[in-house]
């Protein structure tokens, strides 16, 4: 998947949870990524964040830091 599509998908998840209290929002984003994203999508997200993560919602970045 292109980085643009990945960013869009990840940010849509973050926007959904952005109205929740911060820790619940991070947990919700993380839970969604763990449950519904394939291993290669998670790896792409982690690599993208390692290269700067430009354009990603802060909730996505924080949640991805907790990925195993």
N, CA and C atoms as an extended XYZ file, in Angstrom:
204
Properties=species:S:1:pos:R:3:atomname:S:1:resname:S:1:resid:I:1 pbc="F F F"
N         0.851       -1.165        0.000 N   UNK     1
C         0.000        0.000        0.000 CA  UNK     1
C         0.901        1.233        0.000 C   UNK     1
N         0.431        2.274       -0.629 N   UNK     2
C         1.220        3.504       -0.652 CA  UNK     2
C         1.211        4.143        0.742 C   UNK     2
N         2.251        4.922        1.004 N   UNK     3
C         2.295        5.622        2.286 CA  UNK     3
C         1.109        6.567        2.443 C   UNK     3
N         0.686        7.175        1.341 N   UNK     4
C        -0.439        8.103        1.404 CA  UNK     4
C        -1.711        7.389        1.872 C   UNK     4
N        -1.955        6.194        1.341 N   UNK     5
C        -3.135        5.431        1.761 CA  UNK     5
C        -3.019        5.000        3.220 C   UNK     5
N        -1.828        4.573        3.613 N   UNK     6
C        -1.621        4.158        4.998 CA  UNK     6
C        -1.861        5.335        5.961 C   UNK     6
N        -1.317        6.484        5.617 N   UNK     7
C        -1.497        7.683        6.450 CA  UNK     7
C        -2.983        8.008        6.565 C   UNK     7
N        -3.676        7.984        5.441 N   UNK     8
C        -5.113        8.296        5.449 CA  UNK     8
C        -5.872        7.322        6.349 C   UNK     8
N        -5.616        6.032        6.186 N   UNK     9
C        -6.306        5.025        7.001 CA  UNK     9
C        -6.009        5.216        8.486 C   UNK     9
N        -4.740        5.388        8.818 N   UNK    10
C        -4.340        5.540       10.214 CA  UNK    10
C        -4.952        6.802       10.818 C   UNK    10
N        -4.937        7.882       10.064 N   UNK    11
C        -5.494        9.135       10.574 CA  UNK    11
C        -7.011        9.069       10.730 C   UNK    11
N        -7.690        8.312        9.892 N   UNK    12
C        -9.136        8.128       10.044 CA  UNK    12
C        -9.441        7.425       11.372 C   UNK    12
N        -8.643        6.436       11.706 N   UNK    13
C        -8.811        5.733       12.987 CA  UNK    13
C        -8.597        6.726       14.127 C   UNK    13
N        -7.525        7.505       14.037 N   UNK    14
C        -7.216        8.478       15.091 CA  UNK    14
C        -8.323        9.519       15.229 C   UNK    14
N        -8.859        9.973       14.125 N   UNK    15
C        -9.934       10.969       14.191 CA  UNK    15
C       -11.167       10.402       14.874 C   UNK    15
N       -11.456        9.130       14.627 N   UNK    16
C       -12.595        8.498       15.297 CA  UNK    16
C       -12.414        8.527       16.808 C   UNK    16
N       -11.229        8.205       17.274 N   UNK    17
C       -10.972        8.121       18.713 CA  UNK    17
C       -10.559        9.452       19.343 C   UNK    17
N       -10.377       10.483       18.558 N   UNK    18
C        -9.835       11.746       19.088 CA  UNK    18
C       -10.738       12.423       20.118 C   UNK    18
N       -12.015       12.088       20.143 N   UNK    19
C       -12.924       12.673       21.128 CA  UNK    19
C       -12.895       11.983       22.479 C   UNK    19
N       -12.221       10.857       22.546 N   UNK    20
C       -12.107       10.104       23.800 CA  UNK    20
C       -11.023       10.735       24.678 C   UNK    20
N       -11.050       10.453       25.979 N   UNK    21
C        -9.922       10.874       26.815 CA  UNK    21
C        -8.619       10.311       26.223 C   UNK    21
N        -7.529       11.021       26.398 N   UNK    22
C        -6.282       10.724       25.690 CA  UNK    22
C        -5.862        9.254       25.778 C   UNK    22
N        -5.782        8.714       26.976 N   UNK    23
C        -5.309        7.335       27.108 CA  UNK    23
C        -6.267        6.338       26.455 C   UNK    23
N        -7.551        6.597       26.537 N   UNK    24
C        -8.528        5.735       25.862 CA  UNK    24
C        -8.388        5.843       24.347 C   UNK    24
N        -8.108        7.039       23.875 N   UNK    25
C        -7.930        7.242       22.435 CA  UNK    25
C        -6.719        6.472       21.926 C   UNK    25
N        -5.610        6.580       22.637 N   UNK    26
C        -4.400        5.845       22.245 CA  UNK    26
C        -4.677        4.349       22.265 C   UNK    26
N        -5.318        3.881       23.320 N   UNK    27
C        -5.638        2.455       23.442 CA  UNK    27
C        -6.576        2.004       22.318 C   UNK    27
N        -7.525        2.842       21.947 N   UNK    28
C        -8.449        2.504       20.876 CA  UNK    28
C        -7.758        2.400       19.529 C   UNK    28
N        -6.879        3.335       19.245 N   UNK    29
C        -6.111        3.293       17.994 CA  UNK    29
C        -5.240        2.043       17.967 C   UNK    29
N        -4.544        1.796       19.062 N   UNK    30
C        -3.682        0.624       19.149 CA  UNK    30
C        -4.481       -0.656       18.970 C   UNK    30
N        -5.601       -0.768       19.642 N   UNK    31
C        -6.432       -1.962       19.561 CA  UNK    31
C        -6.897       -2.204       18.123 C   UNK    31
N        -7.311       -1.137       17.458 N   UNK    32
C        -7.769       -1.276       16.077 CA  UNK    32
C        -6.638       -1.763       15.174 C   UNK    32
N        -5.477       -1.169       15.306 N   UNK    33
C        -4.340       -1.563       14.472 CA  UNK    33
C        -3.957       -3.017       14.747 C   UNK    33
N        -3.913       -3.396       16.004 N   UNK    34
C        -3.547       -4.776       16.365 CA  UNK    34
C        -4.560       -5.765       15.790 C   UNK    34
N        -5.833       -5.456       15.903 N   UNK    35
C        -6.877       -6.390       15.485 CA  UNK    35
C        -7.079       -6.468       13.975 C   UNK    35
N        -6.920       -5.351       13.278 N   UNK    36
C        -7.360       -5.308       11.889 CA  UNK    36
C        -6.273       -5.081       10.845 C   UNK    36
N        -5.076       -4.716       11.260 N   UNK    37
C        -4.016       -4.485       10.288 CA  UNK    37
C        -3.149       -5.727       10.164 C   UNK    37
N        -2.771       -6.061        8.936 N   UNK    38
C        -1.858       -7.174        8.689 CA  UNK    38
C        -0.465       -6.833        9.209 C   UNK    38
N         0.330       -7.876        9.374 N   UNK    39
C         1.705       -7.699        9.861 CA  UNK    39
C         2.501       -6.731        8.975 C   UNK    39
N         2.344       -6.854        7.664 N   UNK    40
C         3.124       -5.968        6.778 CA  UNK    40
C         2.653       -4.515        6.864 C   UNK    40
N         1.366       -4.300        7.147 N   UNK    41
C         0.867       -2.933        7.324 CA  UNK    41
C         1.452       -2.320        8.599 C   UNK    41
N         1.501       -3.119        9.653 N   UNK    42
C         2.096       -2.642       10.914 CA  UNK    42
C         3.572       -2.325       10.713 C   UNK    42
N         4.271       -3.194        9.983 N   UNK    43
C         5.697       -2.968        9.717 CA  UNK    43
C         5.894       -1.696        8.899 C   UNK    43
N         5.032       -1.472        7.915 N   UNK    44
C         5.119       -0.261        7.099 CA  UNK    44
C         4.899        0.977        7.961 C   UNK    44
N         3.927        0.917        8.858 N   UNK    45
C         3.647        2.037        9.748 CA  UNK    45
C         4.845        2.326       10.640 C   UNK    45
N         5.414        1.292       11.235 N   UNK    46
C         6.565        1.485       12.116 CA  UNK    46
C         7.757        2.067       11.354 C   UNK    46
N         8.000        1.567       10.143 N   UNK    47
C         9.100        2.080        9.326 CA  UNK    47
C         8.855        3.533        8.936 C   UNK    47
N         7.609        3.861        8.615 N   UNK    48
C         7.283        5.230        8.236 CA  UNK    48
C         7.503        6.182        9.413 C   UNK    48
N         7.113        5.759       10.593 N   UNK    49
C         7.323        6.587       11.786 CA  UNK    49
C         8.814        6.747       12.061 C   UNK    49
N         9.581        5.677       11.880 N   UNK    50
C        11.029        5.738       12.095 CA  UNK    50
C        11.699        6.721       11.137 C   UNK    50
N        11.081        6.920        9.965 N   UNK    51
C        11.651        7.864        8.997 CA  UNK    51
C        11.092        9.274        9.155 C   UNK    51
N        10.342        9.505       10.211 N   UNK    52
C         9.838       10.843       10.484 CA  UNK    52
C         8.349       10.912       10.734 C   UNK    52
N         7.578       10.048       10.101 N   UNK    53
C         6.137        9.988       10.348 CA  UNK    53
C         5.346       11.203        9.905 C   UNK    53
N         5.856       11.926        8.930 N   UNK    54
C         5.193       13.147        8.466 CA  UNK    54
C         3.741       12.880        8.083 C   UNK    54
N         2.852       13.705        8.618 N   UNK    55
C         1.443       13.642        8.262 CA  UNK    55
C         0.595       12.742        9.132 C   UNK    55
N         1.232       11.977       10.019 N   UNK    56
C         0.460       11.085       10.887 CA  UNK    56
C        -0.071       11.832       12.105 C   UNK    56
N        -1.277       11.532       12.469 N   UNK    57
C        -1.886       12.080       13.681 CA  UNK    57
C        -1.054       11.620       14.881 C   UNK    57
N        -0.927       12.462       15.873 N   UNK    58
C        -0.115       12.128       17.049 CA  UNK    58
C        -0.621       10.888       17.790 C   UNK    58
N        -1.921       10.635       17.753 N   UNK    59
C        -2.457        9.420       18.390 CA  UNK    59
C        -1.931        8.161       17.702 C   UNK    59
N        -1.779        8.215       16.390 N   UNK    60
C        -1.244        7.078       15.645 CA  UNK    60
C         0.194        6.824       16.055 C   UNK    60
N         0.973        7.883       16.117 N   UNK    61
C         2.388        7.749       16.480 CA  UNK    61
C         2.515        7.175       17.871 C   UNK    61
N         1.756        7.691       18.809 N   UNK    62
C         1.824        7.212       20.183 CA  UNK    62
C         1.376        5.753       20.285 C   UNK    62
N         0.317        5.401       19.590 N   UNK    63
C        -0.170        4.020       19.617 CA  UNK    63
C         0.846        3.075       18.984 C   UNK    63
N         1.421        3.478       17.869 N   UNK    64
C         2.371        2.619       17.145 CA  UNK    64
C         3.629        2.353       17.962 C   UNK    64
N         3.976        3.262       18.844 N   UNK    65
C         5.146        3.050       19.705 CA  UNK    65
C         4.916        1.881       20.656 C   UNK    65
N         3.682        1.485       20.838 N   UNK    66
C         3.359        0.381       21.733 CA  UNK    66
C         3.162       -0.945       20.998 C   UNK    66
N         3.297       -0.914       19.670 N   UNK    67
C         3.168       -2.140       18.900 CA  UNK    67
C         4.330       -3.077       19.216 C   UNK    67
N         4.028       -4.368       19.305 N   UNK    68
C         5.056       -5.358       19.606 CA  UNK    68
C         5.904       -5.720       18.431 C   UNK    68
